[in-house]
């Protein structure tokens, strides 16, 4: 039996210690002027929080606003509305000095290792850089770089080599080492394993899980593939056109999805076994969710309505609020 109270998506978690990160009613609009104000927001009133040591998975199709949320948290994108709180401190519009102070606690791993590894610098100098910026001496920084490389499964002498001398998976391990060398508390992983082949992906995911558990790290783990998110996340937030469609414990959201869009994402996620893949394809077809780029819905109403097999007139006029359905919060009039 489902309940129908309106909730914030993180309301299911027991009131524990202060969250590491709290994102409240976040809105991000790109561009300037009246035209930008009339366009749909890239991120539209998004709520979630991350407890210390917890992984929250952020999943959605390309263009749904995942990276924009990551960038807003990292201070790389201006916020148009709402608040971002880190350890009780409002960092929504943090200035340069507040960001510098946060720089070692809040780190990122991106899809493209070249964004954090300068191809002209040795791996050792890329790893030492964040430490040197914080006043660590050269010899000490080199020692810590070697230790960190060893921890991510690379030889210590990798410090003297260049990124181009490593495979894609090894370069991603180096990016993880660079993100973790300052002992951060929160790491934003934006499509961190998406460019890797399946077996390398599994190795890097296992490494991320081990590091999280041994260091008590919080992760915001962003990916377009719900199967990848499911591996690491305790809680999952599903985005569509900048809005949260469903969020809750990973087992509930991925194992028993309630929103038509989450159901389509789960059914579309690749699985290694051909029989299961065939069953999923059948399930996907029976859902009747339209695939591909749908026309852009006019503002208001449910953003998913042009692809949704269950859409009614109500869906065109009223934005569904997130409400508790079973274990998850779901934004659908009919979930
Ligand atoms: N720098 C930018 N300027 C204008 N629009 C942008 C910019 N970056 C992203 N967008 C738009 O914002 C939306 C969300 O993008 P993004 O956060 O990159 O999505 P995702 O990471 O889920 O693929 C998309 O419609 C995208 O086109
Ligand atoms: S609110 Fe309507 S259009 Fe949106 S997901 Fe639910 S049924 Fe579909
Ligand atoms: Mg992205």
Tab-separated table of C-alpha atoms and ligand atoms in Angstrom:
chain	number	residue	atom	x	y	z
A	1	UNK	CA	0.000	0.000	0.000
A	2	UNK	CA	1.526	3.297	-0.966
A	3	UNK	CA	1.397	6.503	1.009
A	4	UNK	CA	0.852	9.849	-0.623
A	5	UNK	CA	2.465	12.450	1.604
A	6	UNK	CA	4.532	15.115	-0.115
A	7	UNK	CA	8.174	14.765	0.948
A	8	UNK	CA	11.627	16.052	0.255
A	9	UNK	CA	13.488	13.196	-1.449
A	10	UNK	CA	15.921	12.725	1.422
A	11	UNK	CA	13.218	12.584	4.058
A	12	UNK	CA	13.432	8.794	4.188
A	13	UNK	CA	16.769	8.850	5.927
A	14	UNK	CA	16.668	8.848	9.713
A	15	UNK	CA	17.604	12.204	11.186
A	16	UNK	CA	21.261	11.367	11.690
A	17	UNK	CA	24.262	13.602	12.095
A	18	UNK	CA	24.488	16.717	9.972
A	19	UNK	CA	24.701	15.813	6.285
A	20	UNK	CA	27.998	16.310	4.536
A	21	UNK	CA	26.219	18.014	1.658
A	22	UNK	CA	22.704	19.373	1.420
A	23	UNK	CA	21.276	20.587	-1.878
A	24	UNK	CA	17.994	22.415	-1.475
A	25	UNK	CA	15.670	23.629	-4.258
A	26	UNK	CA	18.659	24.061	-6.574
A	27	UNK	CA	17.953	25.987	-9.788
A	28	UNK	CA	20.513	26.653	-12.525
A	29	UNK	CA	19.726	28.651	-15.673
A	30	UNK	CA	22.218	29.159	-18.448
A	31	UNK	CA	22.402	32.375	-20.411
A	32	UNK	CA	21.298	35.880	-19.593
A	33	UNK	CA	18.328	38.163	-20.049
A	34	UNK	CA	14.646	37.628	-20.666
A	35	UNK	CA	15.105	34.788	-23.182
A	36	UNK	CA	17.120	32.756	-20.661
A	37	UNK	CA	14.560	33.437	-17.933
A	38	UNK	CA	11.781	32.081	-20.176
A	39	UNK	CA	13.729	28.934	-21.176
A	40	UNK	CA	13.385	25.808	-19.025
A	41	UNK	CA	15.993	25.702	-16.252
A	42	UNK	CA	18.870	23.218	-16.770
A	43	UNK	CA	18.355	22.263	-13.105
A	44	UNK	CA	14.894	22.873	-11.688
A	45	UNK	CA	14.297	22.750	-7.908
A	46	UNK	CA	16.468	19.732	-7.134
A	47	UNK	CA	16.793	18.428	-3.564
A	48	UNK	CA	19.084	15.772	-2.117
A	49	UNK	CA	21.667	15.341	0.590
A	50	UNK	CA	24.721	13.155	1.139
A	51	UNK	CA	25.700	11.792	4.554
A	52	UNK	CA	29.375	11.285	5.458
A	53	UNK	CA	30.557	8.034	3.832
A	54	UNK	CA	27.459	7.776	1.660
A	55	UNK	CA	27.244	7.480	-2.132
A	56	UNK	CA	24.353	9.172	-3.860
A	57	UNK	CA	23.949	8.212	-7.505
A	58	UNK	CA	22.666	10.835	-9.932
A	59	UNK	CA	21.310	9.270	-13.092
A	60	UNK	CA	19.557	10.514	-16.220
A	61	UNK	CA	19.922	10.817	-19.969
A	62	UNK	CA	22.406	13.111	-21.640
A	63	UNK	CA	21.391	16.758	-21.139
A	64	UNK	CA	19.304	16.103	-18.020
A	65	UNK	CA	21.424	18.434	-15.869
A	66	UNK	CA	23.683	15.981	-14.018
A	67	UNK	CA	26.980	17.717	-14.772
A	68	UNK	CA	25.419	21.103	-14.090
A	69	UNK	CA	24.557	19.949	-10.555
A	70	UNK	CA	28.117	18.632	-10.089
A	71	UNK	CA	29.590	21.895	-11.338
A	72	UNK	CA	27.335	23.963	-9.073
A	73	UNK	CA	28.544	21.957	-6.046
A	74	UNK	CA	32.178	22.372	-7.109
A	75	UNK	CA	31.717	26.118	-7.588
A	76	UNK	CA	32.267	25.883	-11.357
A	77	UNK	CA	28.754	27.031	-12.259
A	78	UNK	CA	26.751	29.968	-10.939
A	79	UNK	CA	23.551	29.035	-9.117
A	80	UNK	CA	20.259	30.811	-9.968
A	81	UNK	CA	18.260	29.659	-6.941
A	82	UNK	CA	18.255	27.399	-3.892
A	83	UNK	CA	21.131	26.593	-1.567
A	84	UNK	CA	24.125	24.268	-1.346
A	85	UNK	CA	25.295	23.570	2.191
A	86	UNK	CA	28.542	21.758	2.987
A	87	UNK	CA	29.012	20.628	6.601
A	88	UNK	CA	26.500	23.224	7.745
A	89	UNK	CA	28.223	26.021	5.813
A	90	UNK	CA	26.327	27.799	3.012
A	91	UNK	CA	28.586	27.535	-0.065
A	92	UNK	CA	25.975	28.492	-2.690
A	93	UNK	CA	27.836	31.635	-3.671
A	94	UNK	CA	31.172	30.912	-2.014
A	95	UNK	CA	33.850	33.398	-3.013
A	96	UNK	CA	37.390	32.548	-4.082
A	97	UNK	CA	38.854	32.355	-0.574
A	98	UNK	CA	36.039	30.133	0.777
A	99	UNK	CA	36.439	27.870	-2.273
A	100	UNK	CA	40.212	27.700	-1.777
A	101	UNK	CA	39.671	26.599	1.801
A	102	UNK	CA	37.256	23.902	0.557
A	103	UNK	CA	39.576	22.868	-2.259
A	104	UNK	CA	41.123	19.903	-0.481
A	105	UNK	CA	37.837	18.608	1.000
A	106	UNK	CA	35.708	18.733	-2.106
A	107	UNK	CA	37.284	17.062	-5.133
A	108	UNK	CA	36.217	15.695	-8.507
A	109	UNK	CA	36.916	12.890	-10.965
A	110	UNK	CA	35.704	13.542	-14.520
A	111	UNK	CA	35.194	11.298	-17.536
A	112	UNK	CA	38.195	12.701	-19.372
A	113	UNK	CA	41.422	12.252	-17.349
A	114	UNK	CA	43.025	14.995	-19.470
A	115	UNK	CA	40.846	17.520	-17.652
A	116	UNK	CA	42.828	16.940	-14.439
A	117	UNK	CA	46.139	15.586	-15.831
A	118	UNK	CA	48.262	17.933	-17.884
A	119	UNK	CA	49.799	15.742	-20.630
A	120	UNK	CA	53.015	17.812	-20.472
A	121	UNK	CA	53.536	17.179	-16.741
A	122	UNK	CA	54.769	13.972	-15.157
A	123	UNK	CA	52.188	12.039	-13.174
A	124	UNK	CA	54.177	12.868	-10.047
A	125	UNK	CA	53.939	16.607	-10.579
A	126	UNK	CA	50.186	16.418	-11.365
A	127	UNK	CA	49.632	14.493	-8.140
A	128	UNK	CA	51.892	16.735	-6.068
A	129	UNK	CA	50.285	19.954	-7.345
A	130	UNK	CA	47.282	20.071	-4.974
A	131	UNK	CA	49.616	19.272	-2.050
A	132	UNK	CA	52.226	21.859	-3.063
A	133	UNK	CA	49.417	24.469	-3.276
A	134	UNK	CA	48.749	23.711	0.369
A	135	UNK	CA	52.343	24.171	1.444
A	136	UNK	CA	53.549	20.536	1.476
A	137	UNK	CA	57.295	20.310	0.716
A	138	UNK	CA	58.540	18.721	-2.518
A	139	UNK	CA	60.042	15.553	-1.014
A	140	UNK	CA	57.004	14.926	1.170
A	141	UNK	CA	54.626	15.513	-1.760
A	142	UNK	CA	56.556	13.052	-3.934
A	143	UNK	CA	56.420	10.429	-1.196
A	144	UNK	CA	52.658	10.909	-0.822
A	145	UNK	CA	52.207	10.736	-4.609
A	146	UNK	CA	54.050	7.390	-4.714
A	147	UNK	CA	51.987	6.048	-1.801
A	148	UNK	CA	48.760	7.137	-3.468
A	149	UNK	CA	49.767	5.580	-6.817
A	150	UNK	CA	50.485	2.330	-5.052
A	151	UNK	CA	47.089	2.520	-3.348
A	152	UNK	CA	45.277	2.824	-6.682
A	153	UNK	CA	47.161	-0.169	-8.080
A	154	UNK	CA	49.981	1.500	-10.030
A	155	UNK	CA	53.765	1.173	-9.616
A	156	UNK	CA	55.525	3.802	-7.507
A	157	UNK	CA	57.794	4.736	-10.399
A	158	UNK	CA	54.736	5.986	-12.315
A	159	UNK	CA	55.565	9.373	-10.735
A	160	UNK	CA	58.281	9.928	-13.334
A	161	UNK	CA	56.185	8.961	-16.343
A	162	UNK	CA	53.704	10.923	-18.468
A	163	UNK	CA	49.934	10.326	-18.760
A	164	UNK	CA	50.299	9.210	-22.415
A	165	UNK	CA	52.375	6.221	-21.248
A	166	UNK	CA	49.308	4.742	-19.502
A	167	UNK	CA	46.104	3.054	-20.696
A	168	UNK	CA	42.689	4.720	-20.272
A	169	UNK	CA	41.939	2.680	-17.144
A	170	UNK	CA	45.339	3.498	-15.619
A	171	UNK	CA	44.881	7.205	-16.397
A	172	UNK	CA	41.540	7.094	-14.613
A	173	UNK	CA	43.260	5.495	-11.596
A	174	UNK	CA	45.728	8.399	-11.673
A	175	UNK	CA	42.802	10.866	-11.707
A	176	UNK	CA	41.330	9.080	-8.686
A	177	UNK	CA	44.736	9.295	-6.957
A	178	UNK	CA	44.904	13.036	-7.688
A	179	UNK	CA	41.388	13.586	-6.331
A	180	UNK	CA	42.136	11.680	-3.130
A	181	UNK	CA	45.670	12.792	-2.358
A	182	UNK	CA	44.483	15.687	-0.160
A	183	UNK	CA	42.194	13.432	1.925
A	184	UNK	CA	38.883	14.939	0.768
A	185	UNK	CA	35.514	14.233	2.408
A	186	UNK	CA	33.371	14.503	-0.704
A	187	UNK	CA	34.191	13.514	-4.283
A	188	UNK	CA	32.026	14.352	-7.285
A	189	UNK	CA	32.536	11.549	-9.834
A	190	UNK	CA	31.057	12.760	-13.131
A	191	UNK	CA	30.842	9.874	-15.643
A	192	UNK	CA	34.147	8.739	-14.092
A	193	UNK	CA	34.000	5.246	-15.613
A	194	UNK	CA	31.809	5.907	-18.669
A	195	UNK	CA	34.669	5.925	-21.205
A	196	UNK	CA	36.137	2.613	-19.995
A	197	UNK	CA	35.453	-0.871	-21.339
A	198	UNK	CA	33.301	-3.106	-19.143
A	199	UNK	CA	36.034	-5.036	-17.324
A	200	UNK	CA	38.147	-1.913	-16.668
A	201	UNK	CA	34.964	-0.162	-15.534
A	202	UNK	CA	34.373	-2.899	-12.955
A	203	UNK	CA	37.949	-2.606	-11.650
A	204	UNK	CA	37.739	1.170	-11.223
A	205	UNK	CA	34.288	0.882	-9.575
A	206	UNK	CA	35.702	-1.647	-7.114
A	207	UNK	CA	38.611	0.678	-6.383
A	208	UNK	CA	36.218	3.589	-5.753
A	209	UNK	CA	34.130	1.420	-3.415
A	210	UNK	CA	37.202	0.256	-1.453
A	211	UNK	CA	38.530	3.800	-1.086
A	212	UNK	CA	35.133	5.037	0.045
A	213	UNK	CA	34.870	2.352	2.689
A	214	UNK	CA	38.381	2.730	4.039
A	215	UNK	CA	38.311	6.569	4.114
A	216	UNK	CA	34.650	7.224	4.898
A	217	UNK	CA	34.279	9.267	1.690
A	218	UNK	CA	31.023	10.729	0.444
A	219	UNK	CA	30.481	10.448	-3.304
A	220	UNK	CA	28.119	12.156	-5.680
A	221	UNK	CA	28.319	9.513	-8.386
A	222	UNK	CA	27.002	10.768	-11.722
A	223	UNK	CA	26.327	8.420	-14.662
A	224	UNK	CA	23.865	7.945	-17.507
A	225	UNK	CA	23.828	4.150	-16.968
A	226	UNK	CA	21.683	3.133	-14.006
A	227	UNK	CA	23.494	-0.238	-13.733
A	228	UNK	CA	26.783	1.560	-13.048
A	229	UNK	CA	25.133	3.815	-10.456
A	230	UNK	CA	23.466	0.836	-8.815
A	231	UNK	CA	26.836	-0.815	-8.165
A	232	UNK	CA	28.107	1.987	-5.934
A	233	UNK	CA	25.191	4.053	-4.662
A	234	UNK	CA	23.206	3.612	-1.458
A	235	UNK	CA	20.673	6.131	-2.701
A	236	UNK	CA	19.719	7.115	-6.239
A	237	UNK	CA	18.280	10.342	-7.668
A	238	UNK	CA	16.752	10.110	-11.165
A	239	UNK	CA	16.725	13.302	-13.250
A	240	UNK	CA	14.722	14.179	-16.342
A	241	UNK	CA	15.094	17.604	-17.974
A	242	UNK	CA	16.563	19.044	-14.804
A	243	UNK	CA	13.853	17.729	-12.470
A	244	UNK	CA	13.911	14.854	-9.982
A	245	UNK	CA	11.557	12.111	-11.174
A	246	UNK	CA	12.310	9.583	-8.449
A	247	UNK	CA	14.705	9.207	-5.547
A	248	UNK	CA	15.231	6.804	-2.689
A	249	UNK	CA	17.268	3.807	-1.544
A	250	UNK	CA	19.144	2.252	-4.489
A	251	UNK	CA	17.460	-1.132	-4.011
A	252	UNK	CA	13.981	0.433	-4.232
A	253	UNK	CA	14.679	2.789	-7.150
A	254	UNK	CA	16.547	0.268	-9.318
A	255	UNK	CA	14.828	-2.939	-8.152
A	256	UNK	CA	11.257	-1.662	-8.038
A	257	UNK	CA	11.113	1.583	-10.034
A	258	UNK	CA	7.815	3.460	-9.697
A	259	UNK	CA	8.194	6.301	-12.186
A	260	UNK	CA	7.605	5.472	-15.902
A	261	UNK	CA	10.939	7.127	-16.768
A	262	UNK	CA	12.902	5.145	-14.159
A	263	UNK	CA	11.207	1.974	-15.423
A	264	UNK	CA	12.383	2.818	-18.947
A	265	UNK	CA	15.941	3.562	-17.721
A	266	UNK	CA	16.140	0.241	-15.890
A	267	UNK	CA	14.728	-1.653	-18.876
A	268	UNK	CA	17.207	0.058	-21.234
A	269	UNK	CA	20.253	-0.617	-19.074
A	270	UNK	CA	22.544	-3.210	-20.684
A	271	UNK	CA	23.036	-6.556	-18.922
A	272	UNK	CA	25.679	-9.148	-19.819
A	273	UNK	CA	23.344	-12.196	-20.103
A	274	UNK	CA	21.545	-12.476	-23.494
A	275	UNK	CA	18.386	-14.095	-22.065
A	276	UNK	CA	17.982	-11.361	-19.490
A	277	UNK	CA	18.708	-8.781	-22.189
A	278	UNK	CA	15.889	-10.216	-24.329
A	279	UNK	CA	13.493	-10.151	-21.357
A	280	UNK	CA	14.434	-6.537	-20.702
A	281	UNK	CA	13.866	-5.584	-24.341
A	282	UNK	CA	10.408	-7.132	-24.144
A	283	UNK	CA	9.692	-5.318	-20.873
A	284	UNK	CA	10.898	-2.068	-22.418
A	285	UNK	CA	8.651	-2.457	-25.445
A	286	UNK	CA	5.643	-3.325	-23.286
A	287	UNK	CA	6.125	-0.113	-21.274
A	288	UNK	CA	5.320	1.930	-24.378
A	289	UNK	CA	7.733	4.712	-23.406
A	290	UNK	CA	8.722	6.654	-26.517
A	291	UNK	CA	12.471	6.653	-27.077
A	292	UNK	CA	14.721	9.180	-28.744
A	293	UNK	CA	14.553	12.939	-28.619
A	294	UNK	CA	11.000	13.970	-27.832
A	295	UNK	CA	9.803	17.466	-28.673
A	296	UNK	CA	10.541	20.001	-25.946
A	297	UNK	CA	7.504	20.237	-23.655
A	298	UNK	CA	6.199	23.716	-22.926
A	299	UNK	CA	6.839	24.851	-19.341
A	300	UNK	CA	4.525	23.575	-16.615
A	301	UNK	CA	3.135	20.087	-16.244
A	302	UNK	CA	5.211	16.917	-16.145
A	303	UNK	CA	8.414	17.239	-18.198
A	304	UNK	CA	8.146	13.556	-19.218
A	305	UNK	CA	4.605	13.783	-20.639
A	306	UNK	CA	5.555	13.779	-24.343
A	307	UNK	CA	7.175	10.355	-23.943
A	308	UNK	CA	4.918	8.896	-21.289
A	309	UNK	CA	2.354	6.187	-22.184
A	310	UNK	CA	0.246	7.111	-19.128
A	311	UNK	CA	0.020	10.881	-19.734
A	312	UNK	CA	-3.358	12.578	-19.282
A	313	UNK	CA	-4.577	16.194	-19.496
A	314	UNK	CA	-3.595	16.678	-15.843
A	315	UNK	CA	0.034	15.851	-16.748
A	316	UNK	CA	0.066	18.781	-19.191
A	317	UNK	CA	-1.104	21.348	-16.669
A	318	UNK	CA	0.213	20.341	-13.261
A	319	UNK	CA	3.793	19.536	-12.312
A	320	UNK	CA	3.623	16.402	-10.154
A	321	UNK	CA	5.087	16.936	-6.681
A	322	UNK	CA	7.476	14.371	-5.241
A	323	UNK	CA	5.515	12.148	-2.921
A	324	UNK	CA	6.354	9.050	-0.968
A	325	UNK	CA	5.357	5.840	-2.785
A	326	UNK	CA	6.562	2.758	-0.943
A	327	UNK	CA	10.258	3.291	-0.230
A	328	UNK	CA	10.867	6.045	-2.783
A	329	UNK	CA	9.839	9.618	-3.539
A	330	UNK	CA	8.178	9.744	-6.954
A	331	UNK	CA	7.070	12.708	-9.101
A	332	UNK	CA	4.171	11.203	-11.027
A	333	UNK	CA	0.430	11.829	-10.682
A	334	UNK	CA	-0.267	8.147	-11.220
A	335	UNK	CA	2.645	6.267	-9.582
B	1	LIG	N1	27.684	26.074	-20.724
B	1	LIG	C1	26.418	25.894	-21.094
B	1	LIG	N2	25.699	26.873	-21.704
B	1	LIG	C2	24.415	26.707	-22.062
B	1	LIG	N3	23.721	25.574	-21.853
B	1	LIG	C3	24.370	24.558	-21.258
B	1	LIG	C4	25.744	24.658	-20.849
B	1	LIG	N4	26.112	23.487	-20.278
B	1	LIG	C5	25.024	22.693	-20.318
B	1	LIG	N5	23.980	23.324	-20.911
B	1	LIG	C6	22.628	22.780	-21.103
B	1	LIG	O1	22.109	22.413	-19.847
B	1	LIG	C7	21.423	21.171	-19.911
B	1	LIG	C8	22.030	20.189	-18.946
B	1	LIG	O2	23.346	19.886	-19.364
B	1	LIG	P1	24.324	18.937	-18.514
B	1	LIG	O3	24.284	19.378	-17.104
B	1	LIG	O4	25.643	18.928	-19.195
B	1	LIG	O5	23.590	17.535	-18.656
B	1	LIG	P2	24.147	16.046	-18.423
B	1	LIG	O6	25.426	16.142	-17.648
B	1	LIG	O7	23.045	15.363	-17.698
B	1	LIG	O8	24.368	15.476	-19.783
B	1	LIG	C9	21.476	20.738	-21.365
B	1	LIG	O9	20.302	21.151	-21.986
B	1	LIG	C10	22.662	21.489	-21.912
B	1	LIG	O10	22.508	21.743	-23.288
B	2	LIG	S1	2.862	12.650	-14.277
B	2	LIG	FE1	1.814	11.925	-16.105
B	2	LIG	S2	3.249	12.250	-17.823
B	2	LIG	FE2	4.405	12.410	-15.905
B	2	LIG	S3	5.243	10.384	-15.591
B	2	LIG	FE3	3.298	10.450	-14.444
B	2	LIG	S4	1.741	9.723	-15.865
B	2	LIG	FE4	3.567	10.171	-17.082
B	3	LIG	MG1	27.350	15.338	-18.112
